[in-house]
Amino acid sequence: MKYLGTRLKELRKELNKSQSFVAHDLSIGQTTYAGYELDKSEPSNEMLITLSDYYNVSTDYLLGHSNVKATQAEVDFSNKIEIKGIEQMIKEYNLTLGDEAMDPGEEKKLVKLIKLFTESNN
């Protein structure tokens, strides 16, 4: 688990917490947690999930399979919020195409285009 130790250390430092503090929060020994950060020991699958929950990142991120910290559920939720926000923004701010207001069909096309763009970038 080449990335695990590095990622754990970075996440802990982002929170300005000591190894002892995190270990106490996780109900494990400080030396056990230090072993994870130093890549001298590997956490069980259950502990890996606990660590990802604690730091609010995906297990894929901890293991180096992804550079995206967010869990897939968070990414999906964020995308839904963004699309809903776009639909609301079009209506609220009366966005136009040139000098003309968009009709509902054009609004839908714009939202579809934005969805396609968003999905292709994930």
Short mmCIF file of C-alpha atoms in Angstrom, two decimals:
data_model
loop_
_atom_site.label_atom_id
_atom_site.label_comp_id
_atom_site.label_asym_id
_atom_site.label_seq_id
_atom_site.Cartn_x
_atom_site.Cartn_y
_atom_site.Cartn_z
CA MET A 1 0.00 0.00 0.00
CA LYS A 2 2.54 2.45 -1.27
CA TYR A 3 0.31 5.54 -1.04
CA LEU A 4 -1.54 4.86 2.19
CA GLY A 5 1.06 6.17 4.62
CA THR A 6 1.72 9.33 2.67
CA ARG A 7 -1.98 10.05 2.23
CA LEU A 8 -2.76 9.44 5.91
CA LYS A 9 0.02 11.76 6.99
CA GLU A 10 -1.08 14.51 4.57
CA LEU A 11 -4.71 14.26 5.68
CA ARG A 12 -3.77 14.32 9.35
CA LYS A 13 -1.58 17.38 8.86
CA GLU A 14 -4.36 19.16 6.93
CA LEU A 15 -6.46 18.79 10.08
CA ASN A 16 -3.55 19.91 12.29
CA LYS A 17 -3.87 16.79 14.44
CA SER A 18 -1.20 14.68 16.06
CA GLN A 19 -0.86 10.95 15.54
CA SER A 20 -1.86 10.46 19.17
CA PHE A 21 -5.01 12.53 18.70
CA VAL A 22 -6.09 10.59 15.60
CA ALA A 23 -5.24 7.25 17.19
CA HIS A 24 -7.36 8.16 20.22
CA ASP A 25 -10.26 9.17 17.94
CA LEU A 26 -9.98 5.83 16.14
CA SER A 27 -9.61 3.84 19.38
CA ILE A 28 -6.28 2.37 18.32
CA GLY A 29 -2.77 2.72 19.69
CA GLN A 30 -0.53 5.56 18.55
CA THR A 31 2.13 3.07 17.46
CA THR A 32 -0.46 1.23 15.34
CA TYR A 33 -1.45 4.45 13.62
CA ALA A 34 2.21 5.45 13.18
CA GLY A 35 2.79 2.07 11.54
CA TYR A 36 0.12 2.89 8.96
CA GLU A 37 1.70 6.27 8.20
CA LEU A 38 5.16 4.73 7.90
CA ASP A 39 3.83 1.91 5.70
CA LYS A 40 5.18 -0.59 8.22
CA SER A 41 1.79 -2.18 8.80
CA GLU A 42 -1.42 -2.41 6.84
CA PRO A 43 -4.84 -1.72 8.28
CA SER A 44 -7.58 -4.32 8.01
CA ASN A 45 -10.31 -3.69 5.47
CA GLU A 46 -12.57 -2.57 8.31
CA MET A 47 -9.96 -0.10 9.58
CA LEU A 48 -9.38 1.17 6.03
CA ILE A 49 -13.08 2.02 5.81
CA THR A 50 -12.91 3.63 9.26
CA LEU A 51 -9.94 5.74 8.12
CA SER A 52 -11.73 6.83 4.95
CA ASP A 53 -14.79 7.79 7.01
CA TYR A 54 -12.65 9.65 9.54
CA TYR A 55 -10.91 11.73 6.87
CA ASN A 56 -14.01 11.90 4.67
CA VAL A 57 -12.23 10.53 1.60
CA SER A 58 -12.70 7.42 -0.51
CA THR A 59 -10.76 4.24 0.15
CA ASP A 60 -9.56 4.51 -3.46
CA TYR A 61 -7.96 7.84 -2.58
CA LEU A 62 -6.25 6.38 0.49
CA LEU A 63 -4.89 3.48 -1.54
CA GLY A 64 -3.67 5.66 -4.40
CA HIS A 65 -6.17 4.35 -6.95
CA SER A 66 -7.60 7.86 -7.35
CA ASN A 67 -6.45 11.41 -6.79
CA VAL A 68 -10.00 12.53 -6.07
CA LYS A 69 -10.58 12.82 -2.34
CA ALA A 70 -14.37 12.89 -2.52
CA THR A 71 -16.36 9.70 -2.31
CA GLN A 72 -18.42 8.77 -5.38
CA ALA A 73 -21.63 9.62 -3.50
CA GLU A 74 -20.29 13.13 -2.85
CA VAL A 75 -19.31 13.57 -6.49
CA ASP A 76 -22.74 12.41 -7.65
CA PHE A 77 -24.49 14.68 -5.15
CA SER A 78 -22.33 17.64 -6.14
CA ASN A 79 -23.11 17.08 -9.82
CA LYS A 80 -26.84 17.00 -9.08
CA ILE A 81 -26.59 20.23 -7.11
CA GLU A 82 -24.62 21.90 -9.91
CA ILE A 83 -27.15 20.88 -12.57
CA LYS A 84 -30.10 21.96 -10.42
CA GLY A 85 -28.26 25.20 -9.75
CA ILE A 86 -27.79 25.79 -13.47
CA GLU A 87 -31.48 25.20 -14.17
CA GLN A 88 -32.40 27.59 -11.36
CA MET A 89 -29.86 30.16 -12.52
CA ILE A 90 -31.26 30.16 -16.07
CA LYS A 91 -34.73 30.88 -14.73
CA GLU A 92 -33.73 33.22 -11.89
CA TYR A 93 -31.39 35.43 -13.89
CA ASN A 94 -33.38 35.24 -17.10
CA LEU A 95 -30.33 34.18 -19.13
CA THR A 96 -30.50 34.93 -22.82
CA LEU A 97 -29.05 33.75 -26.10
CA GLY A 98 -27.84 36.94 -27.67
CA ASP A 99 -30.60 39.47 -27.12
CA GLU A 100 -33.42 36.92 -26.94
CA ALA A 101 -34.72 35.02 -23.93
CA MET A 102 -34.27 31.25 -24.07
CA ASP A 103 -37.39 29.23 -24.59
CA PRO A 104 -37.85 26.07 -22.44
CA GLY A 105 -36.50 23.87 -25.24
CA GLU A 106 -33.29 25.87 -25.45
CA GLU A 107 -32.94 25.79 -21.67
CA LYS A 108 -33.20 21.98 -21.72
CA LYS A 109 -30.61 21.77 -24.50
CA LEU A 110 -28.23 23.96 -22.50
CA VAL A 111 -28.69 21.84 -19.38
CA LYS A 112 -28.11 18.63 -21.41
CA LEU A 113 -24.97 20.13 -22.92
CA ILE A 114 -23.67 21.08 -19.48
CA LYS A 115 -24.49 17.58 -18.16
CA LEU A 116 -22.58 15.97 -21.03
CA PHE A 117 -19.62 18.24 -20.41
CA THR A 118 -19.70 17.54 -16.67
CA GLU A 119 -19.92 13.76 -17.17
CA SER A 120 -17.06 13.74 -19.68
CA ASN A 121 -14.83 15.52 -17.15
CA ASN A 122 -15.49 13.02 -14.32
#
